[in-house]
Coordinates of C-alpha atoms and ligand atoms in Angstrom, one line a residue:
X1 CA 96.3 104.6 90.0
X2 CA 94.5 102.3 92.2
X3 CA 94.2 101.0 96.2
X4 CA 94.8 98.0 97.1
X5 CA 93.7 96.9 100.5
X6 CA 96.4 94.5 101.5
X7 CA 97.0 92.1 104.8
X8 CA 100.7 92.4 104.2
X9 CA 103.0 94.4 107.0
X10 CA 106.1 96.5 106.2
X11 CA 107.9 93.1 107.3
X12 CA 106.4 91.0 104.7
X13 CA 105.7 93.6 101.8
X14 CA 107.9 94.2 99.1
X15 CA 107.4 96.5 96.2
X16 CA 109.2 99.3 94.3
X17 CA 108.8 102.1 97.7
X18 CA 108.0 101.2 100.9
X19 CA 107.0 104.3 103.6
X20 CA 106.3 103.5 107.0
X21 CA 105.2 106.6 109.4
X22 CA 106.8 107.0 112.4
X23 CA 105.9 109.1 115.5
X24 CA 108.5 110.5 118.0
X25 CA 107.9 107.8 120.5
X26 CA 108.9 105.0 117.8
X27 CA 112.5 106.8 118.0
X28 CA 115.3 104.3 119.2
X29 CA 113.1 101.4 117.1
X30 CA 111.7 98.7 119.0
X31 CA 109.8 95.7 118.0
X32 CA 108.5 95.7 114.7
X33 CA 110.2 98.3 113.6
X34 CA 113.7 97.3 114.8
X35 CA 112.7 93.2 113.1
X36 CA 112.0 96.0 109.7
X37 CA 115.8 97.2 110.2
X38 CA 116.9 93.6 110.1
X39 CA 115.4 92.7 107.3
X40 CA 117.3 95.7 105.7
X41 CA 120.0 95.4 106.7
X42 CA 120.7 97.5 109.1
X43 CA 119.6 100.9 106.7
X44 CA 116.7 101.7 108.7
X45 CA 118.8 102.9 111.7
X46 CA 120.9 104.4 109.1
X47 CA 118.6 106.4 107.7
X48 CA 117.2 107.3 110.8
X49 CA 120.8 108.8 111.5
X50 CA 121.9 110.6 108.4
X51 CA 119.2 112.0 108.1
X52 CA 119.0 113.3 111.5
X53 CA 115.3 111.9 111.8
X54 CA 113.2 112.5 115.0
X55 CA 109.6 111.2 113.6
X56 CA 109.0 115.2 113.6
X57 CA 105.2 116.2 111.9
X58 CA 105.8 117.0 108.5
X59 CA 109.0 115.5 107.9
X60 CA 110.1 112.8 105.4
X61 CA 113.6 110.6 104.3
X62 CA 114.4 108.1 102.0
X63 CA 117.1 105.4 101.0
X64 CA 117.8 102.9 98.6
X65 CA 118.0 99.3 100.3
X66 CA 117.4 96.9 97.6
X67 CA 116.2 93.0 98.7
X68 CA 112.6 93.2 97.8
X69 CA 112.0 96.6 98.3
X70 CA 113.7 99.5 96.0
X71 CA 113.6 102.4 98.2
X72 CA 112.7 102.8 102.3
X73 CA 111.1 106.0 103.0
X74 CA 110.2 107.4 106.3
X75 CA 107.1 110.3 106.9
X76 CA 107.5 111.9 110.7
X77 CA 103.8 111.3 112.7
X78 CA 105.2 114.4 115.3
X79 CA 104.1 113.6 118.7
X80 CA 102.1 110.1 119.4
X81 CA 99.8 111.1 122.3
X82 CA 98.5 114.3 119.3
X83 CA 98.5 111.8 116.6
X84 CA 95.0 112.5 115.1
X85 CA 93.5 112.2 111.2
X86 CA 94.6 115.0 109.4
X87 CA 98.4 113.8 111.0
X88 CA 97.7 110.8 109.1
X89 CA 96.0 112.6 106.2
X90 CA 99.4 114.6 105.9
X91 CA 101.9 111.7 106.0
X92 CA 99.8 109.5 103.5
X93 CA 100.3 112.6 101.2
X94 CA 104.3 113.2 102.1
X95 CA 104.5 108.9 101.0
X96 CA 102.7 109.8 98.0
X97 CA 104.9 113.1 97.0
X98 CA 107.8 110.8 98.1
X99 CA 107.0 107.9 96.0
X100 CA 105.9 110.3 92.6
X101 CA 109.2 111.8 93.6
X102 CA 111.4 108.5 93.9
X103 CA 109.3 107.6 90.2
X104 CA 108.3 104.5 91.8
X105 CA 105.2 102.3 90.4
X106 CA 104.2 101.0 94.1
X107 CA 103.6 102.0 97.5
X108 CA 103.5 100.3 100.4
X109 CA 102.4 102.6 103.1
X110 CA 102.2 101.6 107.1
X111 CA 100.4 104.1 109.8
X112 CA 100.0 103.3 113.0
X113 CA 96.3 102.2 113.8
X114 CA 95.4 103.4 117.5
X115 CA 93.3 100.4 119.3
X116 CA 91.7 102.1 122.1
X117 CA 90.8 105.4 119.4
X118 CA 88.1 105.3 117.6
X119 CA 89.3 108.4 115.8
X120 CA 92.5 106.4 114.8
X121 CA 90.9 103.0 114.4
X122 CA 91.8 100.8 111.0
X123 CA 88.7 102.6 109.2
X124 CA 89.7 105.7 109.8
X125 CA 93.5 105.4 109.3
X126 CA 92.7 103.9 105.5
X127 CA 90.3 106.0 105.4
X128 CA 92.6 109.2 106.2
X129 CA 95.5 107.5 104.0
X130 CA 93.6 107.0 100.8
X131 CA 92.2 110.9 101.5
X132 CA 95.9 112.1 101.9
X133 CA 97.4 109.9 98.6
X134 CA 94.6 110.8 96.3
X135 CA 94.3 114.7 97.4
X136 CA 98.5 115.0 97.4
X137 CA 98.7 113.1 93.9
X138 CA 95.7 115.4 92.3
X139 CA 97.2 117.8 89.5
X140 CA 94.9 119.7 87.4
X141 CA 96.3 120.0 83.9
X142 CA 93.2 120.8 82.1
X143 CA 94.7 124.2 80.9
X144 CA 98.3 122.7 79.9
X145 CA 98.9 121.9 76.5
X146 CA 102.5 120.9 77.1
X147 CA 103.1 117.3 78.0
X148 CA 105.6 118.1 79.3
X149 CA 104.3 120.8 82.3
X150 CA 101.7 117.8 82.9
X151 CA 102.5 116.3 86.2
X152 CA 102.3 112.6 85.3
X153 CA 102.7 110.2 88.1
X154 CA 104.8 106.8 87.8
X155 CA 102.5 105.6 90.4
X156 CA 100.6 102.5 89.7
X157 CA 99.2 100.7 93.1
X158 CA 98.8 102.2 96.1
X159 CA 99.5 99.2 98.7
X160 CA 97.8 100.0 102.2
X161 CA 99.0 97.5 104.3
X162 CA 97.6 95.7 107.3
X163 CA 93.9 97.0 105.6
X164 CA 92.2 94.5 104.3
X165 CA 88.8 94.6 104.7
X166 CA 88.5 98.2 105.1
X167 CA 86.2 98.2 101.9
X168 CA 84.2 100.8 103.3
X169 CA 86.8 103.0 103.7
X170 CA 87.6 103.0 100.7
X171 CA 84.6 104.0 98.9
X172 CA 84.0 106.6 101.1
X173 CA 87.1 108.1 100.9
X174 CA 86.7 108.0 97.3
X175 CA 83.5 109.4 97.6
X176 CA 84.5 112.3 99.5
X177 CA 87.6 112.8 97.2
X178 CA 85.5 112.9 94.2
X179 CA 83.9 115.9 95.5
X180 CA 87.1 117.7 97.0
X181 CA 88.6 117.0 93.3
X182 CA 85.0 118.5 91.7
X183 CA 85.2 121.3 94.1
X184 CA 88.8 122.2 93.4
X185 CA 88.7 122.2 89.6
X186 CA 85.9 124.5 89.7
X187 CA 88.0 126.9 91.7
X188 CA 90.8 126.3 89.4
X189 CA 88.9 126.8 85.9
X190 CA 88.7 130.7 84.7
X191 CA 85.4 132.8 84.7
X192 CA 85.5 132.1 80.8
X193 CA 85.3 128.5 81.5
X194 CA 83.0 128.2 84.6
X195 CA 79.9 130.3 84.2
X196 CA 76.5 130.6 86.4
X197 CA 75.7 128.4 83.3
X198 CA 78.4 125.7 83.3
X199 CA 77.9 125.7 87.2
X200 CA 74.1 124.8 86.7
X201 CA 75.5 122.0 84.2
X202 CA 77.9 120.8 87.0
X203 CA 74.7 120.2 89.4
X204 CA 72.9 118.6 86.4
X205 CA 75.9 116.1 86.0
X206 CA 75.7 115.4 89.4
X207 CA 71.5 114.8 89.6
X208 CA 72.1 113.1 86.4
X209 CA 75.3 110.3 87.4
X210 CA 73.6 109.9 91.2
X211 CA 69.6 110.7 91.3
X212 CA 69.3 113.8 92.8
X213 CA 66.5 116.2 92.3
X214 CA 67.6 119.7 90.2
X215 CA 65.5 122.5 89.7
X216 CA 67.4 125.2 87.9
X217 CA 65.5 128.9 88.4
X218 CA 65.7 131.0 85.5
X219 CA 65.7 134.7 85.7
X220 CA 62.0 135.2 85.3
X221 CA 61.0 132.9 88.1
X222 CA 63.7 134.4 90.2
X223 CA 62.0 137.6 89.3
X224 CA 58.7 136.0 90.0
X225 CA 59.9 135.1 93.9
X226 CA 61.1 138.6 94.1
X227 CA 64.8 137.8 94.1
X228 CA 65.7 141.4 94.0
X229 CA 69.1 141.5 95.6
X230 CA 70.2 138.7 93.7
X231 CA 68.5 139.7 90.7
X232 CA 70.4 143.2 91.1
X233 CA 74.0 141.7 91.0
X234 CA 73.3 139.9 88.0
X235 CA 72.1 142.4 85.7
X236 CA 75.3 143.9 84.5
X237 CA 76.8 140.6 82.9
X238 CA 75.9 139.1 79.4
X239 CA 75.5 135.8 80.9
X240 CA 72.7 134.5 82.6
X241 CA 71.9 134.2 86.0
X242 CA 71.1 130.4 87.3
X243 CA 69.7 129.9 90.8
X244 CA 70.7 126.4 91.5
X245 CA 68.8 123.7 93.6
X246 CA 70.1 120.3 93.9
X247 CA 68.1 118.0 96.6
X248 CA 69.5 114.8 98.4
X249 CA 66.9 113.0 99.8
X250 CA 67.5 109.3 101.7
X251 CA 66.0 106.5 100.4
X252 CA 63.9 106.1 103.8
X253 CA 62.1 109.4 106.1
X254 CA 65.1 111.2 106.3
X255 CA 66.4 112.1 109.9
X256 CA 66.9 115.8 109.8
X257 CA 67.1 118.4 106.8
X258 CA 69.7 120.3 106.0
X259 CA 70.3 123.3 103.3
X260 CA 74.0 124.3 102.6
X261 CA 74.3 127.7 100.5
X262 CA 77.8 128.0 98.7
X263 CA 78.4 131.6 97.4
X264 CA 78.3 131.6 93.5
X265 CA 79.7 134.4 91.8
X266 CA 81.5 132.8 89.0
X267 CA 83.7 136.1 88.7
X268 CA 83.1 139.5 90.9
X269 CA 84.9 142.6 89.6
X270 CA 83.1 144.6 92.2
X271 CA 80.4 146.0 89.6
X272 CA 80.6 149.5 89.3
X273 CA 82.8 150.0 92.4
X274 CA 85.4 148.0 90.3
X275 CA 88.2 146.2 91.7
X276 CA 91.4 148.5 91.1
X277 CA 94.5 147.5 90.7
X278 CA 96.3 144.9 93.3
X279 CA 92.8 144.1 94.6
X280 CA 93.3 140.8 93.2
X281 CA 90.9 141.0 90.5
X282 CA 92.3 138.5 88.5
X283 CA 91.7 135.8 91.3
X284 CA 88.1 136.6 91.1
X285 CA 87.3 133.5 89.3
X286 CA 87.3 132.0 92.9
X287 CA 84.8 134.0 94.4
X288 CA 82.5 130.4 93.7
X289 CA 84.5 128.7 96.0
X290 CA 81.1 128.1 98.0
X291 CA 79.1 126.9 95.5
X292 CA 81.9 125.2 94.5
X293 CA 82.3 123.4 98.2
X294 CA 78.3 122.9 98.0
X295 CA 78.3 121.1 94.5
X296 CA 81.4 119.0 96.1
X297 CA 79.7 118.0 99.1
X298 CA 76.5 117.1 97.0
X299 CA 78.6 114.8 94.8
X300 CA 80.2 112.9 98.2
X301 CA 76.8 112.9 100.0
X302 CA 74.8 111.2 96.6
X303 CA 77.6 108.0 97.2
X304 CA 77.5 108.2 100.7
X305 CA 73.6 108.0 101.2
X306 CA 73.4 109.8 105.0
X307 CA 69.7 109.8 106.4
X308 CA 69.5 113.6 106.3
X309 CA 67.7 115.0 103.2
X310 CA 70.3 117.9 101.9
X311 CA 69.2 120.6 99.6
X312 CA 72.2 122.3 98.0
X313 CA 71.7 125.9 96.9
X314 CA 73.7 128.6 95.1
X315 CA 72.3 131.5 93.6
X316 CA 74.8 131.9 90.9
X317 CA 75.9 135.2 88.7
X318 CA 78.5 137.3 87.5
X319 CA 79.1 140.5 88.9
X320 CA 80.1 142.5 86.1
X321 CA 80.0 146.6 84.6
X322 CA 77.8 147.6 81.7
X323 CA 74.8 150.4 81.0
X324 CA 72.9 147.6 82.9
X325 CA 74.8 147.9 86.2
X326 CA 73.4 148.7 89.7
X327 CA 74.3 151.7 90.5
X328 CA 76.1 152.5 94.0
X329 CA 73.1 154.1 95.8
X330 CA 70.8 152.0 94.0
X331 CA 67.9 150.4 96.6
X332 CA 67.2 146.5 95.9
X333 CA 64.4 144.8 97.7
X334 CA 64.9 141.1 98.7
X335 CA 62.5 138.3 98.8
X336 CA 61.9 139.0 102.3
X337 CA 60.4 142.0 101.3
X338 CA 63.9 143.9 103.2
X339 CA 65.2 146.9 101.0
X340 CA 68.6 147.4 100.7
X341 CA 70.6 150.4 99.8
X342 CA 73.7 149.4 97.7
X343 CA 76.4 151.4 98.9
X344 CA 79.2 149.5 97.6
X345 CA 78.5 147.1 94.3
X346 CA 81.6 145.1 95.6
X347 CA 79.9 143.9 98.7
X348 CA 77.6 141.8 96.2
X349 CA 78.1 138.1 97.8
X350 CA 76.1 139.4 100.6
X351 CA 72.9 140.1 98.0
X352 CA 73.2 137.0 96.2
X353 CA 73.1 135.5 99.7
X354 CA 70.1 137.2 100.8
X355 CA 67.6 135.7 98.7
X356 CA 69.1 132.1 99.0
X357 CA 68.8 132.0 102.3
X358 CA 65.6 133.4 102.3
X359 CA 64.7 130.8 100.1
X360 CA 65.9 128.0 102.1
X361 CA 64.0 128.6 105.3
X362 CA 61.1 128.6 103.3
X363 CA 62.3 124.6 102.5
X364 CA 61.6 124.5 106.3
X365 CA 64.7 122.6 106.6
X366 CA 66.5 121.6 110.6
X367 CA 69.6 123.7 109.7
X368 CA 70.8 126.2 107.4
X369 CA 75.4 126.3 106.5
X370 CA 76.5 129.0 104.3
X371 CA 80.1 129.1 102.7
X372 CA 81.2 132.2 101.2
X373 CA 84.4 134.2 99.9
X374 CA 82.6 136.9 101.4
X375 CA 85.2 139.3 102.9
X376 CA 88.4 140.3 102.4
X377 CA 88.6 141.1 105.9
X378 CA 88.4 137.6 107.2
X379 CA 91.4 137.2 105.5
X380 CA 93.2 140.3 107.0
X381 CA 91.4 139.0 110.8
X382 CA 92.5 135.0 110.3
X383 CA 94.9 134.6 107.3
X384 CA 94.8 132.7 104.5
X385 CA 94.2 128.6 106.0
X386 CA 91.4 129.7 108.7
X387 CA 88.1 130.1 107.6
X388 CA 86.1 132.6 109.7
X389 CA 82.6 130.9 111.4
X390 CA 79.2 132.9 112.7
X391 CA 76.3 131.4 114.4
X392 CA 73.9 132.8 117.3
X393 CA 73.1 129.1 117.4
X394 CA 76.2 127.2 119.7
X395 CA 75.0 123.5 119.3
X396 CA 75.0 123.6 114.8
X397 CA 78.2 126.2 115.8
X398 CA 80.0 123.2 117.7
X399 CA 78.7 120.8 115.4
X400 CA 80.2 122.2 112.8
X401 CA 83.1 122.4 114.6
X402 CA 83.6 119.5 115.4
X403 CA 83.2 118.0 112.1
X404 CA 85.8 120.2 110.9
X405 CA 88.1 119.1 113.7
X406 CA 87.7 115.8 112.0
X407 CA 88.1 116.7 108.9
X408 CA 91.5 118.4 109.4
X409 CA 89.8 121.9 108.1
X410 CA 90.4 124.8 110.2
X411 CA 88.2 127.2 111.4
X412 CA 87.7 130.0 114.3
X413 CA 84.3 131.6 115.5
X414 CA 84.5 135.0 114.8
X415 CA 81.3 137.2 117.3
X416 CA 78.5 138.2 115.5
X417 CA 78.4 141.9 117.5
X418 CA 75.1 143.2 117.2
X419 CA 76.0 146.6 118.0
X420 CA 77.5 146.4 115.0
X421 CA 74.8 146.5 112.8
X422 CA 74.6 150.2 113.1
X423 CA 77.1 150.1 110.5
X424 CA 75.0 149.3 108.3
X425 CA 71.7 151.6 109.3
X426 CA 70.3 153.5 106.0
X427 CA 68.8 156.7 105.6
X428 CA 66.9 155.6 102.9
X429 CA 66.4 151.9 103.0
X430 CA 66.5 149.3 105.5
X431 CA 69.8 148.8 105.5
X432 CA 73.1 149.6 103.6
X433 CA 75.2 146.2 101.9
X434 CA 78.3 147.3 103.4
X435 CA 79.8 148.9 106.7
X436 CA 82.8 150.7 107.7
X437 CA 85.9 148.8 107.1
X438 CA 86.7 147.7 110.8
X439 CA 84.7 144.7 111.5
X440 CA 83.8 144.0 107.8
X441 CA 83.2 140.3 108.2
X442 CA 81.1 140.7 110.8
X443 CA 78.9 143.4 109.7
X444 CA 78.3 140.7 106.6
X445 CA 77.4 138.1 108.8
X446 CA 75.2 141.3 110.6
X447 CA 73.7 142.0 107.1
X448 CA 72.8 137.8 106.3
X449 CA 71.4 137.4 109.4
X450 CA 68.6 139.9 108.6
X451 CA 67.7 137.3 106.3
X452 CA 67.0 133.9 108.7
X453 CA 64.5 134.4 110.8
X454 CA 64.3 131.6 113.0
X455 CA 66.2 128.7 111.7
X456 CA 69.6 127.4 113.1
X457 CA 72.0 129.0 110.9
X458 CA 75.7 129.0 110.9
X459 CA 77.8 131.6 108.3
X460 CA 81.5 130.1 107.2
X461 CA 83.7 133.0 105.5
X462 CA 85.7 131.1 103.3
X463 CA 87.7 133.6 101.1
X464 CA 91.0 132.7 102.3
X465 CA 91.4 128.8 102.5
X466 CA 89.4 128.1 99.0
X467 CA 92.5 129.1 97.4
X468 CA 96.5 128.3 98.1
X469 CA 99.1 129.7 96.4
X470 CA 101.5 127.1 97.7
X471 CA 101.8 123.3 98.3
X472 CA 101.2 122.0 101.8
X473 CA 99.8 118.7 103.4
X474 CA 97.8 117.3 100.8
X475 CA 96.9 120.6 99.0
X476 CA 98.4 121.4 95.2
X477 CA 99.1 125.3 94.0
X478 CA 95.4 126.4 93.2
X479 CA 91.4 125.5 94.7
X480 CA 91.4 123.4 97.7
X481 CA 87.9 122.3 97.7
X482 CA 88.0 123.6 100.8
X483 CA 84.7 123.1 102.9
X484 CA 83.9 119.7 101.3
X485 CA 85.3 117.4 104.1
X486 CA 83.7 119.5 106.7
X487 CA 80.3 119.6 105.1
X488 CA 80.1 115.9 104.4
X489 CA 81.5 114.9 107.7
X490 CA 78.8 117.5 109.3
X491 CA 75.7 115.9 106.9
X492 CA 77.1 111.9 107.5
X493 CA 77.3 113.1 111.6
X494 CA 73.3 113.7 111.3
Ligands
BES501 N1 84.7 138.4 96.8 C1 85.0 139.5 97.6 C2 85.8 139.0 98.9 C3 87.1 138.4 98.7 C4 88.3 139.2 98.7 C5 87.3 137.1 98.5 C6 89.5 138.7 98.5 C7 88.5 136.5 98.3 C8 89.6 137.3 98.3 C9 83.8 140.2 98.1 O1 82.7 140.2 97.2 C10 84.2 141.6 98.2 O2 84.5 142.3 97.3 N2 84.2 142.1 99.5 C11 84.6 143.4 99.8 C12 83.5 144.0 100.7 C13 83.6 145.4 100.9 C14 83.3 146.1 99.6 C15 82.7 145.8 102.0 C16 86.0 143.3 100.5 O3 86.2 142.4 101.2 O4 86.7 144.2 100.2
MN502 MN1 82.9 141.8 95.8
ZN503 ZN1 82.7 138.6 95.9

């Protein structure tokens, strides 16, 4: 499947499937649009009619017309004065699902480019278009044997018309689609297939293929820094603990530094407080979905070459049972020097975290972004498509959002209560991992803020969105790679 920037219009084009979106306001047809129906024949208004077609968001109809072009199809843009990326990003993936559907070999697909809007200018609409097609037309079939269950696309050439030029667009929206694909798969794969080992040959790939820096910490160096909380949550499993560092760093001084910390637990059975039954254990292969977001974003940001220098970090393990296994009770002491009673082994992201970040502000870097399935709560508090966000620090809090806004990934600032934290006050230690059940993600964003001391810092609960159960926009059944888009769009903002 490939893009072809082309200078053609949906009056001149012709091809095997031709979608052209349409907002509300280009409902009764006018210019163009009505010289499109001529040239049909008349089957554009007819379409428009049987179908009952308004231009709605999320809405799409096709027809067979014939004359150059095999099938018309129609994706709704909703209202034009809302008309934004992720609109776009949505319709270019209903074209896409239409034209795998119609088992047509080429698209010719026609958005509306927005003079006076940057937002909406050429760049970005190719831009958003090639996102939408490649992320809607991605199917993971590594674990299929049956040729058959493999969902194989007719689709040869991707026509964007009235584009040409846009070259740029192109590769970063390729760019950033290579690491929403990486960051998906990894999701996708089982615990058996994607370890803390297979996780730290992921990041060497990347290093490798775009000239990045890795230093992989073994367990005895970890030791050596006095990882202790992560070090604790490892010890249970067979496999070995990998603290992964990957470093970005721009060819010239770079203009800020950034760390982003993606959660790594490559499976999390909630150690000795094990996961009982309908807890969802056996989606806990996607409790890397950070890391997973973080080794994403690193693959976009090595092709996209930003000026920031980005160190990505994920303190990867398995949380697993055996005679090894921390005990509930057990006291941990971080890098930091904090001690930490563990009152719940399930509350383990949290420890892993602890030391990463610790280790990142030594880095001295501008900025520190964490993504973790962290809490279940978050879920409970914002669903499954709205990620929860925590910062003391508005600016990186609204730069963060912002970026997200533009990257069509959703999230809501949840209040990091410190009156809260006397949920977690110990007896013993210096705090507990885990606090009563109201509040649960913010008394985790409580407990990893014991662990920044002064650098900006903003907390993303991921646990819902890294994961979808169902097909929508430009997502497939499975990972995501949620996070990606609003990391590299954050770093490339710098
Ligand atoms: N990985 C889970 C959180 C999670 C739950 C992610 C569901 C995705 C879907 C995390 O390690 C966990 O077990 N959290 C506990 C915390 C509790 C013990 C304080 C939770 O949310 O129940
Ligand atoms: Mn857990
Ligand atoms: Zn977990």
């Amino acid at each position: 499947m490939k893009f072809e920037l082309s200078d053609q219009t949906c009056l001149t084009w012709s091809g095997d499937c031709l979608v052209v979106g349409l907002s509300e306001a280009a409902i009764p047809l006018s210019g163009s649009l009505a010289e499109l129906n001529d040239r049909v024949s008349g089957l554009l208004q007819e379409l428009i009619d049987e179908a009952e077609f308004t231009g709605k968001a999320g809405t799409k109809a096709v027809i067979r017309v014939g004359n150059g072009v095999r099938k018309l199809g129609l994706v709704g843009l909703g209202a034009a004065d809302s008309l934004n990326a992720d609109t776009l990003r949505r319709a270019a993936a209903a074209a896409a699902r239409l034209a795998k559907q119609e088992k047509c070999t080429s698209l010719g697909l026609s958005l509306p480019v927005v003079d006076n809007d940057p937002a909406l200018s050429t760049q970005a609409v190719t831009q958003a278009a090639i996102e939408g097609v490649t992320l809607a037309l991605h199917q993971d079939d590594r674990f299929k044997s049956d040729e058959a269950d493999k969902g194989k696309t007719t689709l040869e050439t991707i026509h964007l018309l009235e584009s040409q030029g846009q070259d740029t667009s192109l590769e970063a929206a390729q760019a950033i689609c290579d690491g929403v694909i990486l960051a998906r798969e990894l999701v996708s794969a089982p615990a058996n297939v994607v370890t803390p080992e297979t996780l730290a040959q992921t990041a060497q790939e990347i290093a490798t293929a775009h000239g990045l820096e890795l230093e992989i910490l073994e367990r005895e160096q970890c030791e050596a820094l006095g990882m202790g909380a992560y070090l604790g949550v490892a010890q249970a499993s067979d496999l070995p603990p990998k603290f992964i560092h990957l470093t970005y760093k721009p060819a010239a001084t770079p203009s800020h530094k950034l760390a982003i910390i993606g959660k790594g637990l490559t499976f999390d059975s909630g150690g000795l407080n094990i996961k009982g039954a309908g807890s969802g254990i056996e989606m806990m292969k996607m409790d890397m979905g950070g890391a997973a977001a973080t080794l994403g974003a690193a693959k976009a940001i090595a092709q996209l070459k930003p000026s920031a220098e980005v160190h990505f970090i994920s303190a990867a393990a398995e949380n697993m049972i055996s005679g090894k296994a921390m005990r509930p009770g057990d006291i941990l002491t971080a890098s930091n020097g904090k001690t930490i009673e563990v009152n719940n082994t399930d509350a383990e992201g949290r420890l892993t975290l602890a030391d990463a970040l610790v280790f990142a502000e030594k880095l001295e870097v501008d900025a520190i972004v964490d993504l973790a399935t962290l809490t279940g709560a978050c879920i409970v508090a914002l669903g499954d498509d709205i990620a929860g966000l925590f910062s003391d620090h508005d600016d990186l809090a609204t730069a963060i959002a912002q970026a997200a806004e533009t990257a069509g990934e959703k999230f809501w600032r949840l209040p990091m209560e410190e009156k809260y934290f006397e949920g977690l006050k110990s007896i013993v230690a210096d705090m507990k991992n885990t606090g009563p059940r109201p509040g649960g993600s913010i008394t985790a964003a409580l407990f990893l803020k014991q662990f920044v001391e002064h650098t900006p810092w903003v907390h993303l609960d991921v646990a819902g969105p890294v994961w979808t159960e169902k097909e929508s926009g430009y997502n497939n059944p499975g990972g995501t790679g949620f996070g990606v888009r609003t990391l590299v769009q954050w770093v490339s903002a710098m």
